[in-house]
Structures are given as structure tokens and as C-alpha cells.
C-alpha positions as semicolon CSV with decimal commas, in nm:
position;residue;x (nm);y (nm);z (nm)
1;M;-2,290;-9,092;-14,892
2;F;-2,424;-8,860;-14,611
3;Q;-2,548;-8,622;-14,880
4;N;-2,730;-8,908;-15,051
5;I;-2,904;-9,010;-14,721
6;L;-2,993;-8,651;-14,641
7;F;-3,135;-8,601;-14,994
8;K;-3,356;-8,909;-14,959
9;E;-3,488;-8,788;-14,621
10;I;-3,561;-8,443;-14,763
11;K;-3,765;-8,610;-15,038
12;W;-3,976;-8,782;-14,768
13;I;-4,028;-8,459;-14,584
14;L;-4,146;-8,302;-14,904
15;L;-4,395;-8,585;-14,963
16;R;-4,569;-8,552;-14,620
17;K;-4,878;-8,375;-14,766
18;K;-4,909;-8,630;-15,042
19;L;-4,877;-8,918;-14,792
20;K;-5,167;-8,783;-14,591
21;K;-5,396;-8,811;-14,899
22;I;-5,331;-9,183;-14,953
23;K;-5,644;-9,399;-14,934
24;L;-5,538;-9,696;-15,145
25;L;-5,214;-9,879;-15,103
26;I;-5,116;-10,124;-15,380
27;L;-4,829;-10,364;-15,321
28;D;-4,630;-10,583;-15,556
29;V;-4,512;-10,902;-15,386
30;D;-4,180;-11,042;-15,518
31;G;-3,910;-10,791;-15,423
32;V;-4,159;-10,584;-15,206
33;L;-4,324;-10,818;-14,954
34;T;-4,051;-11,072;-15,012
35;D;-3,680;-11,045;-15,078
36;G;-3,746;-11,151;-15,437
37;N;-3,593;-11,491;-15,408
38;L;-3,797;-11,796;-15,504
39;F;-3,742;-12,137;-15,334
40;Y;-3,889;-12,469;-15,449
41;D;-3,936;-12,781;-15,241
42;Y;-3,870;-13,124;-15,376
43;Q;-4,225;-13,143;-15,513
44;G;-4,181;-12,813;-15,705
45;N;-4,395;-12,603;-15,470
46;Q;-4,288;-12,243;-15,443
47;I;-4,177;-12,114;-15,109
48;K;-4,144;-11,744;-15,030
49;R;-4,018;-11,567;-14,721
50;F;-4,221;-11,286;-14,576
51;S;-4,134;-11,043;-14,299
52;V;-4,343;-11,040;-13,982
53;K;-4,243;-10,674;-13,940
54;D;-4,401;-10,595;-14,268
55;G;-4,707;-10,791;-14,152
56;L;-4,737;-10,574;-13,843
57;G;-4,700;-10,256;-14,057
58;I;-4,989;-10,383;-14,275
59;R;-5,190;-10,435;-13,957
60;Y;-5,128;-10,082;-13,856
61;L;-5,246;-9,951;-14,186
62;H;-5,565;-10,165;-14,171
63;K;-5,627;-10,018;-13,828
64;A;-5,583;-9,669;-13,985
65;G;-5,858;-9,757;-14,241
66;L;-5,638;-9,779;-14,544
67;N;-5,745;-10,001;-14,832
68;I;-5,472;-10,249;-14,930
69;C;-5,448;-10,441;-15,250
70;I;-5,185;-10,690;-15,390
71;V;-5,112;-10,678;-15,762
72;S;-4,862;-10,932;-15,865
73;G;-4,747;-11,106;-16,176
74;G;-4,658;-11,409;-15,959
75;K;-4,833;-11,733;-15,873
76;E;-5,134;-11,702;-15,639
77;D;-5,098;-11,998;-15,402
78;V;-4,835;-11,865;-15,169
79;I;-4,951;-11,501;-15,215
80;K;-5,313;-11,577;-15,129
81;K;-5,216;-11,752;-14,813
82;R;-5,005;-11,460;-14,686
83;A;-5,281;-11,214;-14,788
84;E;-5,528;-11,426;-14,593
85;D;-5,303;-11,410;-14,284
86;L;-5,282;-11,031;-14,319
87;N;-5,659;-10,990;-14,390
88;I;-5,588;-10,839;-14,732
89;K;-5,907;-10,903;-14,927
90;Y;-5,803;-10,771;-15,267
91;I;-5,541;-11,001;-15,434
92;Y;-5,470;-11,001;-15,802
93;C;-5,215;-11,247;-15,933
94;Y;-5,084;-11,336;-16,282
95;V;-5,134;-10,969;-16,374
96;K;-4,952;-10,884;-16,695
97;N;-5,063;-10,521;-16,728
98;K;-5,033;-10,354;-16,389
99;K;-5,127;-10,009;-16,518
100;E;-5,459;-10,144;-16,642
101;K;-5,529;-10,315;-16,311
102;V;-5,448;-10,000;-16,115
103;E;-5,696;-9,806;-16,331
104;I;-5,962;-10,067;-16,259
105;L;-5,888;-10,043;-15,887
106;Q;-5,907;-9,663;-15,894
107;E;-6,252;-9,685;-16,033
108;E;-6,356;-9,967;-15,804
109;F;-6,243;-9,786;-15,491
110;K;-6,365;-9,455;-15,627
111;V;-6,039;-9,266;-15,550
112;K;-5,838;-9,011;-15,735
113;K;-5,499;-9,074;-15,876
114;E;-5,339;-8,872;-15,592
115;N;-5,501;-9,104;-15,336
116;I;-5,306;-9,408;-15,466
117;L;-4,963;-9,522;-15,352
118;Y;-4,797;-9,814;-15,531
119;V;-4,493;-9,998;-15,411
120;G;-4,297;-10,193;-15,666
121;D;-3,935;-10,302;-15,723
122;D;-3,879;-10,361;-16,094
123;L;-3,954;-10,234;-16,450
124;N;-4,285;-10,423;-16,470
125;D;-4,402;-10,185;-16,194
126;L;-4,295;-9,876;-16,393
127;T;-4,604;-9,894;-16,608
128;V;-4,821;-9,759;-16,316
129;R;-4,617;-9,440;-16,270
130;K;-4,865;-9,211;-16,452
131;V;-5,176;-9,352;-16,286
132;V;-5,078;-9,332;-15,924
133;G;-5,008;-9,034;-15,694
134;L;-4,695;-9,186;-15,548
135;L;-4,463;-9,461;-15,676
136;I;-4,236;-9,587;-15,405
137;A;-3,964;-9,862;-15,409
138;P;-3,768;-10,061;-15,155
139;N;-3,397;-9,979;-15,124
140;D;-3,288;-10,277;-15,335
141;A;-3,523;-10,215;-15,619
142;S;-3,410;-10,194;-15,983
143;K;-3,184;-9,897;-16,037
144;K;-3,384;-9,802;-16,350
145;L;-3,717;-9,804;-16,160
146;K;-3,574;-9,603;-15,874
147;K;-3,498;-9,317;-16,116
148;F;-3,873;-9,265;-16,161
149;C;-3,992;-9,316;-15,804
150;N;-4,110;-9,040;-15,581
151;A;-3,914;-9,185;-15,295
152;I;-3,701;-9,484;-15,193
153;L;-3,745;-9,671;-14,868
154;K;-3,433;-9,736;-14,650
155;N;-3,522;-10,106;-14,615
156;N;-3,503;-10,378;-14,873
157;G;-3,795;-10,565;-15,007
158;G;-3,913;-10,840;-14,763
159;C;-3,700;-10,690;-14,491
160;G;-3,919;-10,433;-14,325
161;A;-3,972;-10,200;-14,624
162;I;-4,356;-10,201;-14,581
163;R;-4,328;-10,159;-14,204
164;E;-4,110;-9,851;-14,274
165;L;-4,363;-9,726;-14,517
166;A;-4,647;-9,783;-14,266
167;E;-4,469;-9,575;-14,007
168;R;-4,406;-9,301;-14,259
169;L;-4,772;-9,298;-14,369
170;L;-4,893;-9,278;-14,006
171;K;-4,629;-9,041;-13,881
172;G;-4,780;-8,779;-13,652
173;T;-5,113;-8,960;-13,611
174;K;-5,271;-9,046;-13,280
175;L;-5,280;-9,414;-13,385
176;L;-4,905;-9,446;-13,434
177;K;-4,833;-9,244;-13,117
178;S;-5,060;-9,476;-12,923
179;I;-4,894;-9,792;-13,068
180;E;-4,546;-9,653;-12,992
181;E;-4,641;-9,562;-12,638
182;E;-4,869;-9,848;-12,540
183;G;-4,778;-10,128;-12,784
184;F;-4,996;-10,322;-13,029
185;T;-5,228;-10,577;-12,885
186;E;-5,372;-10,744;-13,198
187;I;-5,253;-11,059;-13,378
188;N;-4,928;-11,028;-13,575
189;S;-4,837;-11,258;-13,850
């Protein structure tokens, strides 16, 4: 077990140069920003649970100037509200072909493949592997997907995985150092 943890950390160390090149972060929702469970109220409305820690991580990344998009195959009502709370302007729901959407975003944001990091949790996210610089997964992602990922986060989806990623992306920057020493004074949601 210790060797497995050590191997995962070494992978992250080897990715540092690639992480510094990231300009566009694309996030799946269910299983990444949520724990993947769906709840329904008595009227049939979907309810999802999001992590405030992930929200703060996204705020860090906005402050660092990173472009963030959501690409999900899920329903848009709950996702749009969460994206609005986090000031994520690029939200794409009901997406069947994620690879195609990522290629469109690459062109739209005028970035190279190596400037794109995608976080997904299941086999419908595997399609983007060849069109992004880095494919990352939460710890509880599909075992089949994790075999193809560049790295695996320690945290599970919806439980601080994106906060962990934000800290890894910003590691060694003045921004993260400042936040860690002085705190973060902006709205958190």
C-alpha cells in the first residue's frame, strides 16, 4: 500500500511541468464535482451535493486566471445553478460526445492540447484522452478509466478532489503562498 501511495505521488511530481502549462480546466460534474449520487425530491426534482472545499478551489483557480468549463452529460438545472454560484461561465450539459466538445473548446479558447486538463470519473470521459494534455480522475473513479489517466487525485469526487487539484496546480505560486499565509478573503460557496 505504501508503495502504491508513493508511486502516485511520484507521478504528480513528474507532471509538475505539464501542470504549469494548463490554461483550460474542463470538469465533468457527476462523480467529479459531486459524489456521483443523485437524489430526487417528492416532485421528481434532482438534488446533488457539492463540496464547498471544491468551490473554494475553483475560486483559487479563477483568481489565478485559469479558464474553467463544465462539460457534463447530465441535466442542466442543478449544474447551472452551481456554476453560477462559482462564476463558471462556460457550461455544457446533455453532452453526448465529450471529445467533440473538448475539440470545440480548444479552438474557442485558442489553446493547444497540452494546455488542457480534463477531470472525469467514468468511461464516458475516456473519449477525451487523446485531445487533452492531462486526464485526471478522482480517487473513486472507474478502475478502467484510472488505467488511462495521467494521475489520480487522493480525494473522491465531490469530497475535495477539485480543491486538491487546485492546490496541485498552484503549488509554488505566489498566489497559493499568499492564500496559505494570509487566508482567502473572497466569497466562498
